[in-house]
Coordinates of N, CA, C and O in Angstrom, one line a residue:
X137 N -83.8 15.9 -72.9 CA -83.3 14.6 -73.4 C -82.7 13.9 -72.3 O -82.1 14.5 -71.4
X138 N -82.6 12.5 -72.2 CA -82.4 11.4 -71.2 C -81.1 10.6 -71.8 O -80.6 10.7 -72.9
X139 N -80.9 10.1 -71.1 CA -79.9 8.7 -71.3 C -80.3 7.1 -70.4 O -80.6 6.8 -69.2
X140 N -80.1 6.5 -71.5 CA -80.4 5.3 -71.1 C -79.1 4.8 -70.6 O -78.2 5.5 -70.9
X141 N -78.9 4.0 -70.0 CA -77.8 3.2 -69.4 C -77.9 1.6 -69.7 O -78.8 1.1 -69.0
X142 N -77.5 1.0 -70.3 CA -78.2 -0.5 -70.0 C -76.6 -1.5 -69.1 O -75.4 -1.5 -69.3
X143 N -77.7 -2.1 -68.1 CA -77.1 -3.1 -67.6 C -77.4 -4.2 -67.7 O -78.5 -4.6 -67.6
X144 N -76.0 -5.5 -68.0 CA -76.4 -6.8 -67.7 C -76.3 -7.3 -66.4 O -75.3 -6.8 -65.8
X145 N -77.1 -8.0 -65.8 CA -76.7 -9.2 -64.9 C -77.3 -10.3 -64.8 O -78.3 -10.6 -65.4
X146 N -76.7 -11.2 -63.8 CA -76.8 -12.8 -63.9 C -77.8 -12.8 -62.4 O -78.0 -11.7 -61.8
X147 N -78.4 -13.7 -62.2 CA -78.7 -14.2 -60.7 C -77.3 -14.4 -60.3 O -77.1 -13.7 -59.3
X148 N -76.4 -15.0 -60.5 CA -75.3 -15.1 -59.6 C -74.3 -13.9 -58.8 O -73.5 -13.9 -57.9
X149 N -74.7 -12.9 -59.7 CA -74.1 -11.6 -59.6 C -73.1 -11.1 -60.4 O -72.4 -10.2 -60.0
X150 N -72.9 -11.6 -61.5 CA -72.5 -10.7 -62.7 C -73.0 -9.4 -62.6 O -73.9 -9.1 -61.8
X151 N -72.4 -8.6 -63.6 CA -72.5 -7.0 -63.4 C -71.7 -6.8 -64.6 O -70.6 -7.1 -64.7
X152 N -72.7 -6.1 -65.9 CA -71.4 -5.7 -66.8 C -72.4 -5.0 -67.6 O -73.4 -5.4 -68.2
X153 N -71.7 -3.2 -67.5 CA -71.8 -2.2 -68.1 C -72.4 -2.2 -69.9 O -71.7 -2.5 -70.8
X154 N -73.7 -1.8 -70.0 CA -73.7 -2.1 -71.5 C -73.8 -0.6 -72.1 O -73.7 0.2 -71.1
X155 N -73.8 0.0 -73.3 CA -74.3 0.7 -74.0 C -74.7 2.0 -73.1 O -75.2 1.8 -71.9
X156 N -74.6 3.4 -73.6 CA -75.2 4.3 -72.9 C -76.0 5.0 -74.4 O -75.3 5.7 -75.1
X157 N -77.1 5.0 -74.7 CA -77.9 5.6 -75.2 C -78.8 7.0 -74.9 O -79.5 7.2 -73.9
X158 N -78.4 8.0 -76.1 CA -79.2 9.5 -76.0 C -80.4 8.9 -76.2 O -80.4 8.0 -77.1
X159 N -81.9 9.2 -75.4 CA -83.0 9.4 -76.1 C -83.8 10.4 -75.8 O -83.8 10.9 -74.7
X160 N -84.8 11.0 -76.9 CA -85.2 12.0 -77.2 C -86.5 12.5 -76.0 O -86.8 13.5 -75.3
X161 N -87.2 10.9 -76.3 CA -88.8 11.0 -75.5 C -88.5 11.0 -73.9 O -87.5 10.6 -73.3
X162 N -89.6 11.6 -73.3 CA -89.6 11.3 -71.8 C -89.9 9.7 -71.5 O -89.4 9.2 -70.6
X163 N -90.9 9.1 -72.3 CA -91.5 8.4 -71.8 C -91.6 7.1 -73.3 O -92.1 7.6 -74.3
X164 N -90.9 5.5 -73.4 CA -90.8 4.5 -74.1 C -91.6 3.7 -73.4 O -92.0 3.8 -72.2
X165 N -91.8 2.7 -74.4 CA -92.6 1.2 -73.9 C -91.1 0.2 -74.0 O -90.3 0.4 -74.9
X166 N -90.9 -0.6 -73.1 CA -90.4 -1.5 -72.9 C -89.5 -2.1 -74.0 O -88.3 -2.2 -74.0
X167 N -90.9 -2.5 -75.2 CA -90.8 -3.2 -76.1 C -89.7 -2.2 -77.0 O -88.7 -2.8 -77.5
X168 N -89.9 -0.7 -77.2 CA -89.0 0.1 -78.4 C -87.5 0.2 -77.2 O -86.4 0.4 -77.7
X169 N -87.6 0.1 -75.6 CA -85.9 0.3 -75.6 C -85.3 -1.1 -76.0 O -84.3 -1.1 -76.7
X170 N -85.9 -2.4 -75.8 CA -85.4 -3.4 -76.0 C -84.5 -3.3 -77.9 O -83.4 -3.7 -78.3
X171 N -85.7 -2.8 -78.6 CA -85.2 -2.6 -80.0 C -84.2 -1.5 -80.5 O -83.7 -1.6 -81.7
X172 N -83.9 -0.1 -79.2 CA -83.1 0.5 -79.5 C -81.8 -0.3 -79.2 O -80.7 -0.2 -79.9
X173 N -81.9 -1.2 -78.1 CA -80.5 -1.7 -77.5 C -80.4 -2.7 -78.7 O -79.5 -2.6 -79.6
X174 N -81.2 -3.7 -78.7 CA -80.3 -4.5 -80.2 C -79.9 -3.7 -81.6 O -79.1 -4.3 -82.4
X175 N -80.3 -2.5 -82.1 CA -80.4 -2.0 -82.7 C -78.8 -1.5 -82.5 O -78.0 -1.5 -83.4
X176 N -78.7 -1.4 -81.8 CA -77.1 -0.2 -81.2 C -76.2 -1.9 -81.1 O -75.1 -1.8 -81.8
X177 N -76.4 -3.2 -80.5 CA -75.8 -4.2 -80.8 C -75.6 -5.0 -81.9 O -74.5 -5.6 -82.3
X178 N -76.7 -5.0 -82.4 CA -77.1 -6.4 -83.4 C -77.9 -5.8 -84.7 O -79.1 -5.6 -84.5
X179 N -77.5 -5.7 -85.5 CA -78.8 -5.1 -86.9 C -79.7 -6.7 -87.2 O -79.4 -7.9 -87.3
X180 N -81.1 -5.7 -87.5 CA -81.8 -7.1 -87.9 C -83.0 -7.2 -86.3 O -82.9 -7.3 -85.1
X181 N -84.6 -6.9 -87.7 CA -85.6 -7.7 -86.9 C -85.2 -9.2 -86.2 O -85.5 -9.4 -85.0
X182 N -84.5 -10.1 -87.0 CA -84.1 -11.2 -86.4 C -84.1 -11.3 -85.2 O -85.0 -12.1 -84.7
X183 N -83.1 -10.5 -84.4 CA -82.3 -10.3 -83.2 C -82.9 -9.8 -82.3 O -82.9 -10.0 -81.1
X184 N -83.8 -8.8 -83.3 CA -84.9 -8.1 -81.9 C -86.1 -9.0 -81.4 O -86.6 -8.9 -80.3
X185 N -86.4 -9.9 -82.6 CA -87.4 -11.1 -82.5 C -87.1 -12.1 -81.2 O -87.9 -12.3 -80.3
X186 N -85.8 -12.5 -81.3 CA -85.0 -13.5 -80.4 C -85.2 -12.7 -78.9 O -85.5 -13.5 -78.0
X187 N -85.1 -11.4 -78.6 CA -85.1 -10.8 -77.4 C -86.3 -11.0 -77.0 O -86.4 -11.9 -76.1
X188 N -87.5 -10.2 -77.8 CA -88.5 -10.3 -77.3 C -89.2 -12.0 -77.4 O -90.4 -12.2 -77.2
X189 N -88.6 -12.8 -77.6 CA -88.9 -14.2 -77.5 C -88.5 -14.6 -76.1 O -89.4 -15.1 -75.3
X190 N -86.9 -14.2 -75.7 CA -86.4 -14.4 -74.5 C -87.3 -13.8 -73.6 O -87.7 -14.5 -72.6
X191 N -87.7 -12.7 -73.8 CA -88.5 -11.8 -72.5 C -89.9 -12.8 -72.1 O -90.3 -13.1 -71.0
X192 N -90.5 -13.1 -73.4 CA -91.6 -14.0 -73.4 C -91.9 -14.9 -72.5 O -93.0 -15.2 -72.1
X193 N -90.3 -15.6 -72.2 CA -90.4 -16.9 -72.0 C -89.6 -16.7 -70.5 O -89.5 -17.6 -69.7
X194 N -89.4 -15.7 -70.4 CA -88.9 -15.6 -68.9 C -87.4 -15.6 -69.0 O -86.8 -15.9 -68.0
X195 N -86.6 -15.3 -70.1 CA -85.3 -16.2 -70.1 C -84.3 -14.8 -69.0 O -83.4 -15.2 -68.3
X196 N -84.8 -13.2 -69.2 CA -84.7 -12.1 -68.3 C -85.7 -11.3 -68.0 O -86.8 -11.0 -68.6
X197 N -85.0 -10.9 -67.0 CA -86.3 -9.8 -66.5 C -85.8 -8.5 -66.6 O -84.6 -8.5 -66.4
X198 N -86.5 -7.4 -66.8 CA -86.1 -5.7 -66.1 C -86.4 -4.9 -65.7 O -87.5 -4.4 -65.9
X199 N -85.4 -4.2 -65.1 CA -85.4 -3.2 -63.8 C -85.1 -1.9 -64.4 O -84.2 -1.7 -65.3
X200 N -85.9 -1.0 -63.8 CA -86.3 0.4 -64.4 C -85.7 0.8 -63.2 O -86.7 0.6 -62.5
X201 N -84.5 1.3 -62.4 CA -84.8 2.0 -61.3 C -84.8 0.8 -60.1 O -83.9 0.0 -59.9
X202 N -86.3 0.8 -59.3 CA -86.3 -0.3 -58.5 C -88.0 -0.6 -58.8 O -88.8 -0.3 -57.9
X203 N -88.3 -1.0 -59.5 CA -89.4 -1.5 -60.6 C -89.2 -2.3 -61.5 O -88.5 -1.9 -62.5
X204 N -89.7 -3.3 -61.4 CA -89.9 -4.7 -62.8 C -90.6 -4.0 -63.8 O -91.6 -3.4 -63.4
X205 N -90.3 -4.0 -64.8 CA -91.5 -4.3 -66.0 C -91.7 -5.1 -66.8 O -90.9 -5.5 -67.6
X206 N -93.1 -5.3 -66.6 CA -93.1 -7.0 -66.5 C -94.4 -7.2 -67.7 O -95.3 -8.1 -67.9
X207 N -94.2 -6.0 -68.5 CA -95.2 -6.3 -70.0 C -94.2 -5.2 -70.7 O -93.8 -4.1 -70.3
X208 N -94.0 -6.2 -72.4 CA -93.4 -5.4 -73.3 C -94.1 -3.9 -73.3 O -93.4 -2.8 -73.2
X209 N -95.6 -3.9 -73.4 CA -96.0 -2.8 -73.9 C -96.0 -1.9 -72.4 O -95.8 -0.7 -72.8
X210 N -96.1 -1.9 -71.8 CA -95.5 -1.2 -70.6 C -94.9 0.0 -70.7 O -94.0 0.0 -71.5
X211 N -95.0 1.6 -69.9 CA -94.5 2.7 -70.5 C -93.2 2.7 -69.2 O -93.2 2.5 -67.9
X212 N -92.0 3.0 -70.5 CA -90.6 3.8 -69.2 C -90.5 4.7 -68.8 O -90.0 5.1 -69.9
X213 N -90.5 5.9 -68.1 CA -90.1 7.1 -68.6 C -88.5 7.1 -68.0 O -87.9 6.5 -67.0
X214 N -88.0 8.1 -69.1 CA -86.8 8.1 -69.1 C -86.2 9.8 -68.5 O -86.6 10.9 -68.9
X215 N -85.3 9.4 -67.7 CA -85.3 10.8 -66.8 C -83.3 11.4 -67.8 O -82.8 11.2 -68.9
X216 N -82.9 12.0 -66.8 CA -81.2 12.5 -67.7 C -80.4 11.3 -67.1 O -79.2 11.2 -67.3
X217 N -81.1 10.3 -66.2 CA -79.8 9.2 -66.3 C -80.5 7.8 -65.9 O -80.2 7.4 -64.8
X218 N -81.3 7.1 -66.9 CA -81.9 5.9 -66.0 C -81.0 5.0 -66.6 O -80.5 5.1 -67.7
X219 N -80.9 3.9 -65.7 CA -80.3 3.0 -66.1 C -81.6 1.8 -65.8 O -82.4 1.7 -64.9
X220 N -81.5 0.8 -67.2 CA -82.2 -0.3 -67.4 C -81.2 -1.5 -67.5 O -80.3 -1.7 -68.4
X221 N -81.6 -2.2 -66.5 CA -81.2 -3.6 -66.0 C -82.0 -4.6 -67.0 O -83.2 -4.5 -67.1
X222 N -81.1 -5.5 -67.7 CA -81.2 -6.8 -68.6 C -80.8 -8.0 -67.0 O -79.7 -8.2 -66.6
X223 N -81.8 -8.6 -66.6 CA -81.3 -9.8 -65.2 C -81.7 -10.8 -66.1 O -82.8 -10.9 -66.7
X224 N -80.5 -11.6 -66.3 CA -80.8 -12.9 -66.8 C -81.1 -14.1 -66.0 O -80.3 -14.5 -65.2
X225 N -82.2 -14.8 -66.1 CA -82.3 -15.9 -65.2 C -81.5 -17.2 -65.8 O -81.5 -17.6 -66.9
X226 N -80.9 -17.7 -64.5 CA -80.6 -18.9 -64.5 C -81.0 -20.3 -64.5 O -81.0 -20.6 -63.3
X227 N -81.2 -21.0 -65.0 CA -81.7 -22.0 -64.7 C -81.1 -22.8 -63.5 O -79.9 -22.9 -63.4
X228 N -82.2 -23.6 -62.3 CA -81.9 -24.7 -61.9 C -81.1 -25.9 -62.1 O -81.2 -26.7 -63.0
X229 N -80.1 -25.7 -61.1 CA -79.4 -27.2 -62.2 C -80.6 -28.1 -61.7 O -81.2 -28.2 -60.6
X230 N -80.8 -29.1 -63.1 CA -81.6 -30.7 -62.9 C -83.0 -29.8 -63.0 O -84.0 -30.5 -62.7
X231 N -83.1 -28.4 -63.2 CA -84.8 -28.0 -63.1 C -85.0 -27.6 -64.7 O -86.1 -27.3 -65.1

């Protein structure tokens, strides 16, 4: 069994500790840690909808380690301590 770690950050350089999650499997797709983390945050397809909307649209990106994954269906494997980075992008001012 693994642990997930989740981290937020900003392009500006925010840094803020989220959630530490047990999981069972060696190996998730992108798309089910996103729904364990709202799941542990926020109850409700709703909310998981709105993430994977955000992911969609570029609104963050994340980091497995030192790897992007850059499709929901995408496999993680999860070792006894990964931490997964939520990077929120910023917008351009005036872009």
């Amino acid at each position: 069994m693994g642990t997930v770690t989740f981290v937020d950050e900003t392009t500006t350089g925010g840094r803020t500790a989220g959630p530490r999650l047990p999981v069972t499997e060696e190996r998730l797709t992108l798309r089910e840690l996103i729904r364990r983390r709202v799941a542990h945050e926020a109850d409700g397809e709703a909310a998981f909808a709105r993430a994977v909307e955000a992911f969609g649209r570029n609104g963050f990106l994340v980091l497995v380690g030192d790897r992007q994954v850059e499709q929901l269906d995408d496999t993680v494997t999860v070792g006894p301590e990964t931490e997964v980075v939520f990077l929120r992008l910023v917008p351009l001012v005036g872009g």
